Short mmCIF file of C-alpha atoms and ligand atoms in Angstrom, two decimals:
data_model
loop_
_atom_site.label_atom_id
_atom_site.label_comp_id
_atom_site.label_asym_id
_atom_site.label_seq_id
_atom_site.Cartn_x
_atom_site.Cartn_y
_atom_site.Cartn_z
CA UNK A 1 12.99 -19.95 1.72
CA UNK A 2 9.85 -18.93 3.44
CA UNK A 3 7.89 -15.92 1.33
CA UNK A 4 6.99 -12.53 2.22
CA UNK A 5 3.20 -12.34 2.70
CA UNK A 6 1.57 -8.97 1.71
CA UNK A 7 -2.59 -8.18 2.09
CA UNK A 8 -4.12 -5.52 0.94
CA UNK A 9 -7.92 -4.59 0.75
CA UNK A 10 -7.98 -5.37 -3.05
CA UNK A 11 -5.40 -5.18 -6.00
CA UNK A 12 -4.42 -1.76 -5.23
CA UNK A 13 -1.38 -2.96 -3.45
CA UNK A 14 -0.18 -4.54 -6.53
CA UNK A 15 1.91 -1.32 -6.96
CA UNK A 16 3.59 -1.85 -3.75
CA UNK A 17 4.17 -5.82 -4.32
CA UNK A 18 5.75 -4.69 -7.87
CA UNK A 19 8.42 -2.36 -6.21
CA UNK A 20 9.16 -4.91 -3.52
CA UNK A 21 9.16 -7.61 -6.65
CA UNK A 22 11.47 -5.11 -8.84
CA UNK A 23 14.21 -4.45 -5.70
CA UNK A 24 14.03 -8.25 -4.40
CA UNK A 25 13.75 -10.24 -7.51
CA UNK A 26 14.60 -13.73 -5.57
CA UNK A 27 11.73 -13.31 -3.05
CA UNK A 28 8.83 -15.02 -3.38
CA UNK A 29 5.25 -13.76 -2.43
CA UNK A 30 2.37 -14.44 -1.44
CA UNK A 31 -0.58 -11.58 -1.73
CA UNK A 32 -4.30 -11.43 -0.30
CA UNK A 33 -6.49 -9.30 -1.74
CA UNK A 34 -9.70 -9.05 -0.01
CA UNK A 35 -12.09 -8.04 -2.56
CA UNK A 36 -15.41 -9.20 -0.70
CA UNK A 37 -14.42 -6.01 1.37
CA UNK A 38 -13.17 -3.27 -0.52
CA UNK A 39 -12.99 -0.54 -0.59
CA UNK A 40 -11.03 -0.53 3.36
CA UNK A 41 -11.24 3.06 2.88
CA UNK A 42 -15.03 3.53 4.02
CA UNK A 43 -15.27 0.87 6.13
CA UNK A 44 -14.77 1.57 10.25
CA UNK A 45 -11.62 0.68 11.93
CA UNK A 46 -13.32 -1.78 14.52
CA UNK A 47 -14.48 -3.95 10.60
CA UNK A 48 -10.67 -3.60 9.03
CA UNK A 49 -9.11 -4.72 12.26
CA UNK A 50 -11.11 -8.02 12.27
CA UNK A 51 -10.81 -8.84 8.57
CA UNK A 52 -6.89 -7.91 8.84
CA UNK A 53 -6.40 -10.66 11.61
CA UNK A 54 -8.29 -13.15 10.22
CA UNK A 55 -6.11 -12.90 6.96
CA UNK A 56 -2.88 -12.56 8.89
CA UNK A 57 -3.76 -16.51 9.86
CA UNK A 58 -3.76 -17.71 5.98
CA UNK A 59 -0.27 -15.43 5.83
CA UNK A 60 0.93 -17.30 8.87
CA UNK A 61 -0.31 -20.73 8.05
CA UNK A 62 1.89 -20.21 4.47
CA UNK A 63 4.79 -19.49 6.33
CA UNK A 64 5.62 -16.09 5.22
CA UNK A 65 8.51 -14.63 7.07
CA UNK A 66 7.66 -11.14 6.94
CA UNK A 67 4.04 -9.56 6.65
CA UNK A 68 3.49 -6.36 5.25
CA UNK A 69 0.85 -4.07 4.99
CA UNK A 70 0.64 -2.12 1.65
CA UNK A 71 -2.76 -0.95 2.33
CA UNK A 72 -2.59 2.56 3.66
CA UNK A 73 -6.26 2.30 5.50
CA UNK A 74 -5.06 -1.34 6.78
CA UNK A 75 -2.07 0.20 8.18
CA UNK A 76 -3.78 3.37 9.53
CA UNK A 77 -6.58 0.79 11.71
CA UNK A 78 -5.36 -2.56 12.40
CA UNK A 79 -0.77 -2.56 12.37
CA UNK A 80 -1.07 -2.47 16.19
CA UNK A 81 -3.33 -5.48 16.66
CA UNK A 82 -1.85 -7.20 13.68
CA UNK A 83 1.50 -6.60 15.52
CA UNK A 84 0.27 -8.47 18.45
CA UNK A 85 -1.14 -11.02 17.27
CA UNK A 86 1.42 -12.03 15.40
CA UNK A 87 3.51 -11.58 18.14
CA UNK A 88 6.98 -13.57 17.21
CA UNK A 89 5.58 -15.67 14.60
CA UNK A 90 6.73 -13.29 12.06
CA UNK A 91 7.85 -9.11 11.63
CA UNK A 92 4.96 -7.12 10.62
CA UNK A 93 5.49 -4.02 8.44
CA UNK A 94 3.09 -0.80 7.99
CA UNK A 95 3.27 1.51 5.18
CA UNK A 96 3.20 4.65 7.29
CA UNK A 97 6.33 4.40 9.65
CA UNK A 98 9.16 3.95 6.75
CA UNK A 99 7.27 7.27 4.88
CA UNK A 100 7.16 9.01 8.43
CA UNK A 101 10.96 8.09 8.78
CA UNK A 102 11.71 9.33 5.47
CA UNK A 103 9.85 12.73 5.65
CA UNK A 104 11.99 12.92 9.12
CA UNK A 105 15.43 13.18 6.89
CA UNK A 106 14.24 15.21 4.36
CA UNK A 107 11.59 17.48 5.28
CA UNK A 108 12.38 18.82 8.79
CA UNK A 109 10.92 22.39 9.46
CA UNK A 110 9.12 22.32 6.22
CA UNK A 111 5.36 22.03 5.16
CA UNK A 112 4.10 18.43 3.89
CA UNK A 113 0.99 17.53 2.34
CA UNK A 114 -0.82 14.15 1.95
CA UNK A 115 -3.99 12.71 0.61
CA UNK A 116 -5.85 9.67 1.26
CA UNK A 117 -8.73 7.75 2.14
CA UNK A 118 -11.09 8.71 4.77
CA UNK A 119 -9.86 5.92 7.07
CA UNK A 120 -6.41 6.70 6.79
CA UNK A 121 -7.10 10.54 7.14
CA UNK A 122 -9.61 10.50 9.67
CA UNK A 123 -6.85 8.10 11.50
CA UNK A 124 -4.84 11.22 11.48
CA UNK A 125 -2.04 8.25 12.70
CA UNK A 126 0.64 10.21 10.28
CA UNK A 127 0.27 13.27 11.78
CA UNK A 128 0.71 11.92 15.44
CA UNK A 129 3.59 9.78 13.83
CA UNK A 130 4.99 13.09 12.33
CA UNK A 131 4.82 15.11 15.78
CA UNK A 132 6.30 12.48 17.62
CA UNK A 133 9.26 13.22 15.28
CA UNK A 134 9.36 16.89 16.72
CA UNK A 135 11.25 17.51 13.68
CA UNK A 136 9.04 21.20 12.99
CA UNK A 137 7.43 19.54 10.53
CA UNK A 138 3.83 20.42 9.68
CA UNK A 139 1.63 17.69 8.03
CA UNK A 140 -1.49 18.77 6.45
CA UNK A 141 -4.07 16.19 5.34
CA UNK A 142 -6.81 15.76 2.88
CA UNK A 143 -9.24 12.88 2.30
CA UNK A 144 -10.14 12.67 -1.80
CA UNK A 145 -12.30 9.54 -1.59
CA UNK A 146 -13.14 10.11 -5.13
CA UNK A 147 -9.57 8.88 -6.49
CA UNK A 148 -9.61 5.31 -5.60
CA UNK A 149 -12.91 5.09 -7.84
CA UNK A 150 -11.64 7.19 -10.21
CA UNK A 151 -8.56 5.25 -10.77
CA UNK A 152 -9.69 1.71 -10.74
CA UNK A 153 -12.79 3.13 -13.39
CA UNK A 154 -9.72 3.31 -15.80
CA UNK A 155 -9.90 7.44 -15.84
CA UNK A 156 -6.51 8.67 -15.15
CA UNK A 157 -4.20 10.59 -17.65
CA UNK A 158 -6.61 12.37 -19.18
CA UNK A 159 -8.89 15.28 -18.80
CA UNK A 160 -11.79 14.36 -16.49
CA UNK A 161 -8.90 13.19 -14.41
CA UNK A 162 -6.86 16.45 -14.45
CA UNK A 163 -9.91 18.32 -13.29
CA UNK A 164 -11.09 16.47 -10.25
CA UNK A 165 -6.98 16.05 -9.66
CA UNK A 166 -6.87 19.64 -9.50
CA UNK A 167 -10.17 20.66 -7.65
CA UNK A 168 -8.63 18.29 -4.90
CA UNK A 169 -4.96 19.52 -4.86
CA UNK A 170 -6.27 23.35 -5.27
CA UNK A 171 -7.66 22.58 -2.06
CA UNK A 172 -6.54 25.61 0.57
CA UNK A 173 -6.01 22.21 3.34
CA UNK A 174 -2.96 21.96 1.16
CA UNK A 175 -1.43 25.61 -0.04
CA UNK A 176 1.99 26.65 0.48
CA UNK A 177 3.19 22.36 0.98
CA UNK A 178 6.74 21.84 0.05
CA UNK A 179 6.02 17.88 -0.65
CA UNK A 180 3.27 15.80 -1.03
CA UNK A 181 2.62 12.54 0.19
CA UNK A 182 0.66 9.65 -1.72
CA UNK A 183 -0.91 7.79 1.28
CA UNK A 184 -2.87 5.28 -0.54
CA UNK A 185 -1.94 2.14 -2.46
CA UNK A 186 -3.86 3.66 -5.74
CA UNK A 187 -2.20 6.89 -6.64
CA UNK A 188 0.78 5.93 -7.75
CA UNK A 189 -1.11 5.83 -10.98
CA UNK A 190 -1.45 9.12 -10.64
CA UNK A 191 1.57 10.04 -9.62
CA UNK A 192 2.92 12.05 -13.15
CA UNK A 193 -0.76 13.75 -13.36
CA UNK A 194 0.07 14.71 -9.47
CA UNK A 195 3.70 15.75 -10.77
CA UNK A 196 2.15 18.06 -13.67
CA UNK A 197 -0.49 19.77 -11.39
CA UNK A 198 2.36 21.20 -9.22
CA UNK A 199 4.91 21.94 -12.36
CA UNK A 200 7.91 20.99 -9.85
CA UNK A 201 7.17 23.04 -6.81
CA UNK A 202 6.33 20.51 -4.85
CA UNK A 203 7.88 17.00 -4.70
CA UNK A 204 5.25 13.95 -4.90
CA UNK A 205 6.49 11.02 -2.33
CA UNK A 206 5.51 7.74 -3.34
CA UNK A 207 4.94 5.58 -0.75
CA UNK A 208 5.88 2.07 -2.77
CA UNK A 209 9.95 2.77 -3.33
CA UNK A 210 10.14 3.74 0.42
CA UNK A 211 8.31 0.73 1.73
CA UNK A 212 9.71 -1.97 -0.64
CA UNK A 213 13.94 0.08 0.52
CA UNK A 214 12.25 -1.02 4.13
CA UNK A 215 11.38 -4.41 3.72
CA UNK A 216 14.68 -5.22 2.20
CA UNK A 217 16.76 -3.09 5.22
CA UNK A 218 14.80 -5.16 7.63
CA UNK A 219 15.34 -8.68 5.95
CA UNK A 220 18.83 -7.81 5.15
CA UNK A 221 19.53 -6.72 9.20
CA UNK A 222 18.22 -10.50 10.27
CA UNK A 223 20.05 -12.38 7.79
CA UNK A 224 16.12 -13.07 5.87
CA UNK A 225 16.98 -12.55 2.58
CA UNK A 226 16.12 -15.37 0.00
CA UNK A 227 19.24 -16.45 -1.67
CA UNK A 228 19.64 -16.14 -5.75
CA UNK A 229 18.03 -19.79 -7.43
CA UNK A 230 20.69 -22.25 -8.70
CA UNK A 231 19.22 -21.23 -12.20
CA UNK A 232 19.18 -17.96 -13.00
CA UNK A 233 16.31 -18.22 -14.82
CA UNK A 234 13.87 -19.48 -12.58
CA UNK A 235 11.51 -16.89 -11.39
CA UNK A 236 10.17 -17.00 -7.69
CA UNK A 237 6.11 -18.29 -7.94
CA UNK A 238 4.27 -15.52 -6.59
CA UNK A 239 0.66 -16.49 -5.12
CA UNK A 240 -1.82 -13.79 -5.61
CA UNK A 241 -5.36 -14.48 -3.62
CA UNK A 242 -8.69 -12.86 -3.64
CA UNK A 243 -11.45 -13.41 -1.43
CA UNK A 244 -13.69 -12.53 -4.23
CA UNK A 245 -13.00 -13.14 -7.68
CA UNK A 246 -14.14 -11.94 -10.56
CA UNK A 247 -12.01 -10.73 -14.45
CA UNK A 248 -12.41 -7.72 -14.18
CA UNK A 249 -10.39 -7.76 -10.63
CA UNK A 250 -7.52 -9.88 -12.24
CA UNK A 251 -7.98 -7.22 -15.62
CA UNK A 252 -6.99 -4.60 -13.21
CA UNK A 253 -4.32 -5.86 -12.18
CA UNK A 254 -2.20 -5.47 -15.41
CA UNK A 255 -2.68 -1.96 -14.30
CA UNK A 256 -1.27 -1.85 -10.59
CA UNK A 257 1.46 -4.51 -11.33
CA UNK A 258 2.37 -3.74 -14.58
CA UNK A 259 1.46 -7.06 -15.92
CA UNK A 260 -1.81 -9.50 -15.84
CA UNK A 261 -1.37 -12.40 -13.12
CA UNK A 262 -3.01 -14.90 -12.24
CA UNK A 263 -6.23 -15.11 -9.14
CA UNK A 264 -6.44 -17.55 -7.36
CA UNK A 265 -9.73 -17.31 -5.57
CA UNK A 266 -9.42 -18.09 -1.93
CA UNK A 267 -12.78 -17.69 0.07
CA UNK A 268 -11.70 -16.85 2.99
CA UNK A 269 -15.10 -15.23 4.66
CA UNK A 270 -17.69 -18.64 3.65
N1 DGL B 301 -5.82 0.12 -0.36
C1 DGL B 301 -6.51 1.30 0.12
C2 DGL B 301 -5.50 2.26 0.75
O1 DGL B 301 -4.32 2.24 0.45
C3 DGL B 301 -7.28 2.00 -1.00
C4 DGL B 301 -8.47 1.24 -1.51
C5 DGL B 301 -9.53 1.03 -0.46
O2 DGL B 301 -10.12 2.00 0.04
O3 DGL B 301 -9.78 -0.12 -0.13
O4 DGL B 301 -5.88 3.05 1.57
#
């Protein structure tokens, strides 16, 4: 059965791959991280859009069946142009229209938050996405560029973290939100610190569940979905790629997957 190809501008979207691993154990896939260009969040749209095609190709010429785009800054600069130039050759999947969807059935007439990169903020694609809705909802944004850093340097759950957590959050962008949303591949990490800072006043929407529930509706609608193995116990053989490799990338990525796998260093950009 053909895999589900994912790409991502670095490991980050490990947390994403993990949920869609967890809810679709039979699928196989096949990730690109491109760690000669991270972080996606600083860089312009015009510089995502080009890398984004060009790994689309390697996800096409490995015949995944469905591409997805865990990468919140990817999604926010290059879905449309990945969308066509994929054209039929396989569905192409954002992160930002299944969370848009979802905030439409729960949080009409009410107050949302969300946080991300620069890129994906500066977008401001959710809040057209959100308006379009014309469900009364009103999204409030807030870049916090220093997370992404901050996470990946190892310092979450502790008490450097809580501080710059909550000189962000305190922010008055985001007063009086009824939910926030975690628009960016890394803060799932973060998530329970996120959870803690608002004591239960305000519910913290992680992206990965919602995305992963949407890949499966969408395979499951066209009849896509890989069938269980003959033998139970053979696991699908997930390919992970980097365009840059080095151990302290596939270190990390015990902590965005849950456990250490395996690089495989594919150069895409020499
Ligand atoms: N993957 C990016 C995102 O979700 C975060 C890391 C980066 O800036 O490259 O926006």
């Amino acid at each position: 059965m053909a895999p589900i190809g994912m790409f991502d501008s670095g490991i980050g979207g490990l947390t994403v791959a993990r949920a869609v691993a967890r809810r679709l154990p039979h699928e196989r896939l096949v990730y690109f991280g491109d760690t000669a260009h991270l972080p996606y969040g600083e860089k312009s749209a015009a510089a995502i859009q080009a890398y984004s095609v060009k790994i689309c190709d390697l996800l096409l010429r490995q015949g995944c069946k469905l591409i997805m785009i865990p990468c919140n800054s990817a999604s926010a600069a290059a879905y449309e142009l990945v969308r066509e130039y994929v054209g039929s050759k396989a569905r192409v999947l954002n992160v930002i229209d299944p969370i848009v969807a979802h905030l439409g059935r729960a949080y009409a007439g009410r107050r949302v938050g969300l946080i991300g990169t620069r890129q994906t903020v500066n977008s401001n694609i959710y809040k057209k996405k959100v308006d379009e809705l014309d469900a009364g909802i009103e999204l409030v944004s807030l870049a916090t560029p220093l997370l992404v850093p901050m996470i990946e340097e190892g310092f979450f759950q502790n008490a450097i973290s809580d501080d710059i957590i909550a000189a962000y959050l305190g922010s008055p962008a985001l007063a009086g939100i009824d939910a926030l949303v975690l628009a960016c591949t890394h803060y799932p990490l973060i998530k329970e610190q996120i959870a803690r800072y608002y004591a239960g006043q305000v519910a913290v929407l992680d992206a990965s569940d919602v995305v992963a529930a949407d890949a499966e509706a969408y395979l499951r609608a066209h009849g896509l979905l890989a069938p269980p193995p003959d033998d139970p116990a053979t696991a699908p053989a997930h390919h992970f790629y980097v365009s840059d490799f080095t151990r302290s990338f596939e270190a990390s990525t015990q902590l965005f997957f849950g456990h250490e796998v395996q690089l495989e260093h594919y150069p895409l950009w020499e």
